[in-house]
PDB file of C-alpha atoms in Angstrom:
ATOM      1  CA  MET A   8      -6.128  -3.304 -37.492  1.00 50.00           C
ATOM      2  CA  LEU A   9      -2.868  -5.492 -35.691  1.00 51.00           C
ATOM      3  CA  GLU A  10      -0.917  -2.976 -35.529  1.00 46.00           C
ATOM      4  CA  LYS A  11      -3.260  -0.955 -33.177  1.00 51.00           C
ATOM      5  CA  LEU A  12      -2.724  -3.349 -29.997  1.00 47.00           C
ATOM      6  CA  PRO A  13      -0.917  -1.806 -26.932  1.00 45.00           C
ATOM      7  CA  GLU A  14       2.597  -4.263 -27.238  1.00 49.00           C
ATOM      8  CA  VAL A  15       1.966  -5.073 -23.422  1.00 46.00           C
ATOM      9  CA  LEU A  16      -1.478  -6.992 -24.907  1.00 42.00           C
ATOM     10  CA  GLY A  17       0.694  -9.067 -27.271  1.00 41.00           C
ATOM     11  CA  HIS A  18       2.600 -10.325 -25.051  1.00 44.00           C
ATOM     12  CA  VAL A  19       0.119 -11.293 -22.373  1.00 44.00           C
ATOM     13  CA  LEU A  20      -2.016 -12.933 -25.367  1.00 49.00           C
ATOM     14  CA  SER A  21       1.566 -14.440 -27.299  1.00 54.00           C
ATOM     15  CA  GLY A  22       0.168 -18.189 -26.609  1.00 64.00           C
ATOM     16  CA  VAL A  23      -3.237 -17.894 -27.789  1.00 63.00           C
ATOM     17  CA  ARG A  24      -3.043 -18.797 -31.289  1.00 83.00           C
ATOM     18  CA  ALA A  25      -5.558 -20.640 -33.784  1.00 81.00           C
ATOM     19  CA  GLY A  26      -2.736 -23.146 -34.915  1.00 87.00           C
ATOM     20  CA  LEU A  27      -0.601 -24.884 -37.773  1.00 92.00           C
ATOM     21  CA  ASP A  28      -2.725 -27.398 -37.576  1.00 92.00           C
ATOM     22  CA  GLU A  29      -5.920 -25.294 -38.291  1.00 93.00           C
ATOM     23  CA  ILE A  30      -4.537 -24.174 -41.723  1.00 95.00           C
ATOM     24  CA  ALA A  31      -7.089 -25.830 -44.019  1.00 93.00           C
ATOM     25  CA  PHE A  32      -4.026 -27.689 -45.236  1.00 91.00           C
ATOM     26  CA  ASN A  33      -3.436 -29.283 -42.077  1.00 91.00           C
ATOM     27  CA  THR A  34      -7.735 -29.668 -41.629  1.00 90.00           C
ATOM     28  CA  LEU A  35      -8.831 -31.207 -44.916  1.00 86.00           C
ATOM     29  CA  GLY A  36      -8.311 -34.916 -44.767  1.00 75.00           C
ATOM     30  CA  LEU A  37      -7.374 -35.042 -48.897  1.00 71.00           C
ATOM     31  CA  ARG A  38      -7.860 -38.353 -50.291  1.00 61.00           C
ATOM     32  CA  ALA A  39      -4.891 -41.070 -50.906  1.00 59.00           C
ATOM     33  CA  GLY A  40      -3.317 -40.036 -54.252  1.00 63.00           C
ATOM     34  CA  HIS A  41      -3.808 -36.545 -54.071  1.00 82.00           C
ATOM     35  CA  GLY A  42      -0.440 -35.313 -55.617  1.00 90.00           C
ATOM     36  CA  THR A  43       2.227 -32.166 -54.545  1.00 93.00           C
ATOM     37  CA  LEU A  44       2.600 -28.854 -56.116  1.00 96.00           C
ATOM     38  CA  GLN A  45       5.938 -27.360 -55.745  1.00 97.00           C
ATOM     39  CA  LEU A  46       5.201 -23.800 -54.462  1.00 98.00           C
ATOM     40  CA  ALA A  47       7.952 -21.432 -53.963  1.00 98.00           C
ATOM     41  CA  SER A  48       8.818 -17.563 -53.932  1.00 98.00           C
ATOM     42  CA  LEU A  49      11.736 -15.433 -55.221  1.00 97.00           C
ATOM     43  CA  ALA A  50      10.954 -13.205 -51.755  1.00 98.00           C
ATOM     44  CA  PHE A  51      11.559 -16.020 -49.356  1.00 98.00           C
ATOM     45  CA  ALA A  52      12.425 -19.622 -49.021  1.00 98.00           C
ATOM     46  CA  ASP A  53      10.334 -21.910 -46.745  1.00 98.00           C
ATOM     47  CA  HIS A  54       9.842 -21.203 -43.323  1.00 97.00           C
ATOM     48  CA  ALA A  55      12.416 -17.658 -43.725  1.00 98.00           C
ATOM     49  CA  PRO A  56      11.169 -14.405 -42.732  1.00 98.00           C
ATOM     50  CA  ILE A  57       9.354 -12.550 -45.302  1.00 98.00           C
ATOM     51  CA  PRO A  58      10.582  -8.919 -46.315  1.00 97.00           C
ATOM     52  CA  ALA A  59       8.573  -5.721 -44.293  1.00 95.00           C
ATOM     53  CA  ARG A  60       8.142  -4.955 -48.269  1.00 96.00           C
ATOM     54  CA  TYR A  61       5.720  -7.010 -49.080  1.00 97.00           C
ATOM     55  CA  THR A  62       3.893  -6.951 -44.904  1.00 96.00           C
ATOM     56  CA  ALA A  63       1.674  -3.858 -43.318  1.00 93.00           C
ATOM     57  CA  ASP A  64       5.283  -1.950 -42.003  1.00 92.00           C
ATOM     58  CA  GLY A  65       6.043  -1.336 -46.071  1.00 95.00           C
ATOM     59  CA  GLU A  66       4.826  -1.974 -48.982  1.00 95.00           C
ATOM     60  CA  GLY A  67       1.910  -4.408 -48.651  1.00 95.00           C
ATOM     61  CA  ILE A  68       2.296  -5.535 -52.294  1.00 96.00           C
ATOM     62  CA  SER A  69       1.796  -9.507 -52.317  1.00 97.00           C
ATOM     63  CA  PRO A  70       4.922 -11.366 -52.442  1.00 98.00           C
ATOM     64  CA  PRO A  71       5.841 -12.834 -56.028  1.00 98.00           C
ATOM     65  CA  LEU A  72       4.810 -16.679 -56.243  1.00 98.00           C
ATOM     66  CA  SER A  73       5.208 -19.662 -58.550  1.00 98.00           C
ATOM     67  CA  TRP A  74       4.661 -23.540 -58.483  1.00 98.00           C
ATOM     68  CA  THR A  75       5.111 -26.307 -60.864  1.00 97.00           C
ATOM     69  CA  GLY A  76       4.446 -30.165 -60.906  1.00 96.00           C
ATOM     70  CA  VAL A  77       0.221 -29.138 -61.443  1.00 96.00           C
ATOM     71  CA  PRO A  78      -1.332 -32.338 -63.495  1.00 95.00           C
ATOM     72  CA  PRO A  79      -2.562 -32.243 -66.640  1.00 95.00           C
ATOM     73  CA  GLU A  80      -6.201 -33.706 -65.325  1.00 95.00           C
ATOM     74  CA  ALA A  81      -6.371 -30.010 -63.149  1.00 96.00           C
ATOM     75  CA  ARG A  82      -8.959 -27.658 -64.830  1.00 97.00           C
ATOM     76  CA  SER A  83      -8.090 -25.042 -61.806  1.00 97.00           C
ATOM     77  CA  LEU A  84      -5.509 -23.652 -59.154  1.00 98.00           C
ATOM     78  CA  VAL A  85      -7.213 -21.876 -56.054  1.00 98.00           C
ATOM     79  CA  LEU A  86      -4.849 -20.514 -53.841  1.00 98.00           C
ATOM     80  CA  ILE A  87      -5.009 -19.499 -49.598  1.00 98.00           C
ATOM     81  CA  VAL A  88      -3.230 -17.465 -47.597  1.00 98.00           C
ATOM     82  CA  GLU A  89      -3.011 -17.738 -43.569  1.00 97.00           C
ATOM     83  CA  ASP A  90      -2.087 -16.556 -40.412  1.00 96.00           C
ATOM     84  CA  ALA A  91      -1.393 -19.682 -38.503  1.00 95.00           C
ATOM     85  CA  ASP A  92      -0.828 -17.492 -35.415  1.00 93.00           C
ATOM     86  CA  SER A  93      -3.053 -15.283 -35.332  1.00 90.00           C
ATOM     87  CA  PRO A  94      -5.097 -14.911 -31.862  1.00 88.00           C
ATOM     88  CA  THR A  95      -7.852 -15.865 -33.454  1.00 86.00           C
ATOM     89  CA  PRO A  96     -10.300 -19.492 -32.714  1.00 88.00           C
ATOM     90  CA  SER A  97     -10.142 -20.081 -36.485  1.00 91.00           C
ATOM     91  CA  PRO A  98      -6.267 -18.835 -38.845  1.00 95.00           C
ATOM     92  CA  LEU A  99      -6.649 -15.019 -40.291  1.00 94.00           C
ATOM     93  CA  VAL A 100      -6.955 -15.921 -43.903  1.00 97.00           C
ATOM     94  CA  HIS A 101      -5.401 -12.721 -45.704  1.00 96.00           C
ATOM     95  CA  ALA A 102      -5.946 -13.699 -48.826  1.00 97.00           C
ATOM     96  CA  ILE A 103      -8.133 -16.329 -51.357  1.00 97.00           C
ATOM     97  CA  ALA A 104      -7.780 -16.504 -55.859  1.00 97.00           C
ATOM     98  CA  VAL A 105      -9.798 -18.894 -57.071  1.00 97.00           C
ATOM     99  CA  ASP A 106     -10.043 -19.986 -61.182  1.00 97.00           C
ATOM    100  CA  LEU A 107      -6.259 -19.483 -61.666  1.00 97.00           C
ATOM    101  CA  PRO A 108      -5.386 -21.187 -65.385  1.00 96.00           C
ATOM    102  CA  PRO A 109      -4.188 -24.733 -64.676  1.00 94.00           C
ATOM    103  CA  GLY A 110      -0.673 -25.872 -64.864  1.00 93.00           C
ATOM    104  CA  ASP A 111       2.927 -25.016 -64.132  1.00 95.00           C
ATOM    105  CA  GLY A 112       3.156 -20.755 -63.647  1.00 96.00           C
ATOM    106  CA  SER A 113       3.113 -17.589 -61.258  1.00 97.00           C
ATOM    107  CA  LEU A 114       1.734 -14.319 -60.188  1.00 97.00           C
ATOM    108  CA  ALA A 115       4.015 -11.868 -59.968  1.00 96.00           C
ATOM    109  CA  GLU A 116       4.690  -9.278 -57.516  1.00 96.00           C
ATOM    110  CA  GLY A 117       1.325  -7.446 -55.990  1.00 95.00           C
ATOM    111  CA  ALA A 118      -0.997  -9.964 -58.178  1.00 95.00           C
ATOM    112  CA  LEU A 119      -3.377  -9.570 -55.658  1.00 94.00           C
ATOM    113  CA  ALA A 120      -4.296  -6.132 -55.675  1.00 86.00           C
ATOM    114  CA  GLN A 121      -4.957  -4.555 -52.001  1.00 83.00           C
ATOM    115  CA  GLU A 122      -8.890  -3.302 -52.596  1.00 77.00           C
ATOM    116  CA  ASP A 123     -11.298  -5.477 -55.562  1.00 64.00           C
ATOM    117  CA  ASP A 124     -10.266  -3.011 -58.515  1.00 59.00           C
ATOM    118  CA  GLY A 125     -12.987  -4.862 -60.325  1.00 58.00           C
ATOM    119  CA  GLY A 126     -12.120  -4.565 -64.259  1.00 54.00           C
ATOM    120  CA  PRO A 127     -13.376  -7.175 -66.662  1.00 49.00           C
ATOM    121  CA  ASP A 128      -9.181  -8.374 -66.695  1.00 56.00           C
ATOM    122  CA  ALA A 129      -9.510  -8.910 -62.651  1.00 72.00           C
ATOM    123  CA  MET A 130      -8.826 -12.186 -60.611  1.00 90.00           C
ATOM    124  CA  HIS A 131     -11.620 -13.727 -59.380  1.00 95.00           C
ATOM    125  CA  VAL A 132     -10.297 -12.974 -55.702  1.00 95.00           C
ATOM    126  CA  GLY A 133     -12.276 -14.521 -52.716  1.00 96.00           C
ATOM    127  CA  ARG A 134     -13.141 -12.790 -49.096  1.00 95.00           C
ATOM    128  CA  ASN A 135     -10.803 -12.946 -46.089  1.00 95.00           C
ATOM    129  CA  SER A 136     -11.210 -12.420 -42.812  1.00 93.00           C
ATOM    130  CA  TYR A 137     -11.800  -8.908 -43.219  1.00 92.00           C
ATOM    131  CA  LEU A 138     -14.618  -9.549 -45.377  1.00 93.00           C
ATOM    132  CA  GLN A 139     -12.615  -7.814 -48.540  1.00 92.00           C
ATOM    133  CA  SER A 140     -12.400  -9.214 -52.251  1.00 93.00           C
ATOM    134  CA  ALA A 141      -8.310  -8.328 -51.126  1.00 93.00           C
ATOM    135  CA  TRP A 142      -4.603  -8.526 -49.937  1.00 96.00           C
ATOM    136  CA  LEU A 143      -4.022  -8.007 -46.414  1.00 95.00           C
ATOM    137  CA  PRO A 144      -1.049  -7.898 -45.938  1.00 96.00           C
ATOM    138  CA  PRO A 145       0.746  -9.537 -42.570  1.00 95.00           C
ATOM    139  CA  ASP A 146      -0.142  -7.442 -39.533  1.00 92.00           C
ATOM    140  CA  PRO A 147       1.200  -9.714 -36.884  1.00 91.00           C
ATOM    141  CA  PRO A 148       0.093  -7.360 -32.862  1.00 88.00           C
ATOM    142  CA  PRO A 149       3.741  -6.103 -32.059  1.00 86.00           C
ATOM    143  CA  GLY A 150       4.861  -8.549 -29.048  1.00 83.00           C
ATOM    144  CA  HIS A 151       3.122 -11.202 -30.021  1.00 85.00           C
ATOM    145  CA  GLY A 152       6.204 -13.130 -31.762  1.00 89.00           C
ATOM    146  CA  VAL A 153       6.492 -14.531 -34.820  1.00 93.00           C
ATOM    147  CA  HIS A 154       3.839 -15.494 -36.781  1.00 95.00           C
ATOM    148  CA  ARG A 155       3.513 -17.859 -39.889  1.00 96.00           C
ATOM    149  CA  TYR A 156       1.544 -17.376 -42.590  1.00 98.00           C
ATOM    150  CA  ALA A 157       1.044 -20.619 -45.203  1.00 97.00           C
ATOM    151  CA  PHE A 158       0.220 -19.995 -48.697  1.00 98.00           C
ATOM    152  CA  GLN A 159      -1.725 -23.246 -49.850  1.00 97.00           C
ATOM    153  CA  LEU A 160      -2.644 -24.044 -53.482  1.00 97.00           C
ATOM    154  CA  TYR A 161      -4.254 -26.463 -55.097  1.00 97.00           C
ATOM    155  CA  ALA A 162      -5.532 -28.137 -58.398  1.00 96.00           C
ATOM    156  CA  LEU A 163      -8.757 -29.105 -59.015  1.00 96.00           C
ATOM    157  CA  ALA A 164     -10.816 -31.182 -61.050  1.00 96.00           C
ATOM    158  CA  GLU A 165     -13.804 -30.025 -63.392  1.00 96.00           C
ATOM    159  CA  GLY A 166     -16.719 -28.765 -60.904  1.00 96.00           C
ATOM    160  CA  PRO A 167     -19.125 -25.798 -60.161  1.00 96.00           C
ATOM    161  CA  PRO A 168     -18.414 -22.332 -61.088  1.00 97.00           C
ATOM    162  CA  PHE A 169     -17.344 -20.478 -57.380  1.00 97.00           C
ATOM    163  CA  SER A 170     -19.095 -17.920 -56.164  1.00 96.00           C
ATOM    164  CA  ASP A 171     -19.026 -14.532 -57.123  1.00 95.00           C
ATOM    165  CA  THR A 172     -16.858 -13.735 -53.855  1.00 95.00           C
ATOM    166  CA  PRO A 173     -15.825 -17.158 -52.383  1.00 97.00           C
ATOM    167  CA  GLY A 174     -15.329 -17.287 -48.752  1.00 96.00           C
ATOM    168  CA  ARG A 175     -12.961 -19.932 -46.909  1.00 96.00           C
ATOM    169  CA  ASP A 176     -15.859 -22.339 -46.302  1.00 96.00           C
ATOM    170  CA  GLU A 177     -17.118 -22.597 -49.913  1.00 97.00           C
ATOM    171  CA  VAL A 178     -13.738 -23.119 -51.034  1.00 97.00           C
ATOM    172  CA  LEU A 179     -12.376 -25.557 -48.755  1.00 96.00           C
ATOM    173  CA  ASP A 180     -15.679 -27.465 -49.560  1.00 95.00           C
ATOM    174  CA  ALA A 181     -14.743 -27.029 -53.039  1.00 96.00           C
ATOM    175  CA  VAL A 182     -11.264 -28.531 -52.662  1.00 95.00           C
ATOM    176  CA  ARG A 183     -12.527 -31.503 -50.627  1.00 93.00           C
ATOM    177  CA  GLN A 184     -14.014 -32.703 -53.238  1.00 93.00           C
ATOM    178  CA  ARG A 185     -12.004 -31.612 -56.285  1.00 94.00           C
ATOM    179  CA  ALA A 186      -8.907 -30.747 -55.451  1.00 95.00           C
ATOM    180  CA  LEU A 187      -5.708 -33.388 -57.712  1.00 95.00           C
ATOM    181  CA  ALA A 188      -2.358 -32.162 -55.871  1.00 95.00           C
ATOM    182  CA  SER A 189      -1.251 -29.334 -53.584  1.00 95.00           C
ATOM    183  CA  GLY A 190       1.284 -27.451 -51.964  1.00 95.00           C
ATOM    184  CA  LEU A 191       2.343 -25.656 -49.407  1.00 96.00           C
ATOM    185  CA  LEU A 192       4.826 -22.830 -48.490  1.00 98.00           C
ATOM    186  CA  ILE A 193       5.386 -20.650 -45.006  1.00 98.00           C
ATOM    187  CA  GLY A 194       6.687 -16.965 -44.555  1.00 98.00           C
ATOM    188  CA  THR A 195       7.273 -15.979 -41.255  1.00 97.00           C
ATOM    189  CA  TYR A 196       6.712 -12.403 -39.769  1.00 97.00           C
ATOM    190  CA  GLU A 197       7.362 -10.484 -36.427  1.00 93.00           C
ATOM    191  CA  ARG A 198       6.798  -7.345 -35.462  1.00 84.00           C
ATOM    192  CA  PRO A 199       8.971  -6.283 -32.097  1.00 64.00           C
ATOM    193  CA  ASP A 200       7.924  -3.360 -31.085  1.00 61.00           C
ATOM    194  CA  GLY A 201       5.445  -0.771 -31.625  1.00 50.00           C
ATOM    195  CA  ARG A 202       5.881   0.050 -34.692  1.00 48.00           C
ATOM    196  CA  ILE A 203       2.526   1.436 -37.154  1.00 48.00           C
ATOM    197  CA  PRO A 204       2.962   0.152 -40.561  1.00 47.00           C
ATOM    198  CA  LEU A 205       4.078   2.583 -43.298  1.00 47.00           C
ATOM    199  CA  ALA A 206       0.783   1.554 -45.128  1.00 45.00           C
ATOM    200  CA  GLY A 207      -2.043   2.515 -43.207  1.00 45.00           C
ATOM    201  CA  SER A 208      -4.484   0.028 -41.231  1.00 45.00           C
ATOM    202  CA  ALA A 209      -7.762  -1.685 -42.127  1.00 45.00           C
ATOM    203  CA  PRO A 210     -10.814  -1.626 -40.264  1.00 45.00           C
ATOM    204  CA  ALA A 211     -12.224  -3.062 -38.234  1.00 43.00           C
ATOM    205  CA  MET A 212     -12.442  -6.955 -38.701  1.00 45.00           C
ATOM    206  CA  ALA A 213     -15.523  -8.884 -39.024  1.00 45.00           C
ATOM    207  CA  GLY A 214     -17.061 -12.384 -37.842  1.00 43.00           C
ATOM    208  CA  PRO A 215     -16.348 -15.641 -39.536  1.00 41.00           C
ATOM    209  CA  VAL A 216     -16.553 -15.902 -43.293  1.00 41.00           C
TER     210      VAL A 216
END
């Protein structure tokens, strides 16, 4: 994946970033009266570094998350994780999970699988930017600088069901129409040198989701 880029190219592309303004949270234009969810992690504070354990330089498992403030009328929750600083026109989608139970709750460490387990109790996971129904661990290009990973949670009113593996566009359409409240947690990660991650690499990136 991006760790295979030469470090010099990472420096050259340091100014090429999707931008925080392009993450879902900042582009949806949610209506007035929208509520606020308190989204947090035991692994890192808001705008603080994500431990390497949760990145492609470590085990690559998803970090623990917890939330409060879900409106009683909510029928489900949606989580989308994006890299605001990927050297791409739009933020890189690292994970989508839909149909999470409404109400205050949490996701344990590693709850977002790195590959689709297909089991009957599996979480309803959408497609990341590599067209995988899985968690894509943070993996910025060497020398590209600090990347901001936006964990975004939305409480939704009742509505039509999602497809089996919803992509970003489908999820954002649902959020625009049905969102009651939202929360944002940003974690950062930087790969300053040319280390090869321990967790292996992902397949070549596909087109837009």
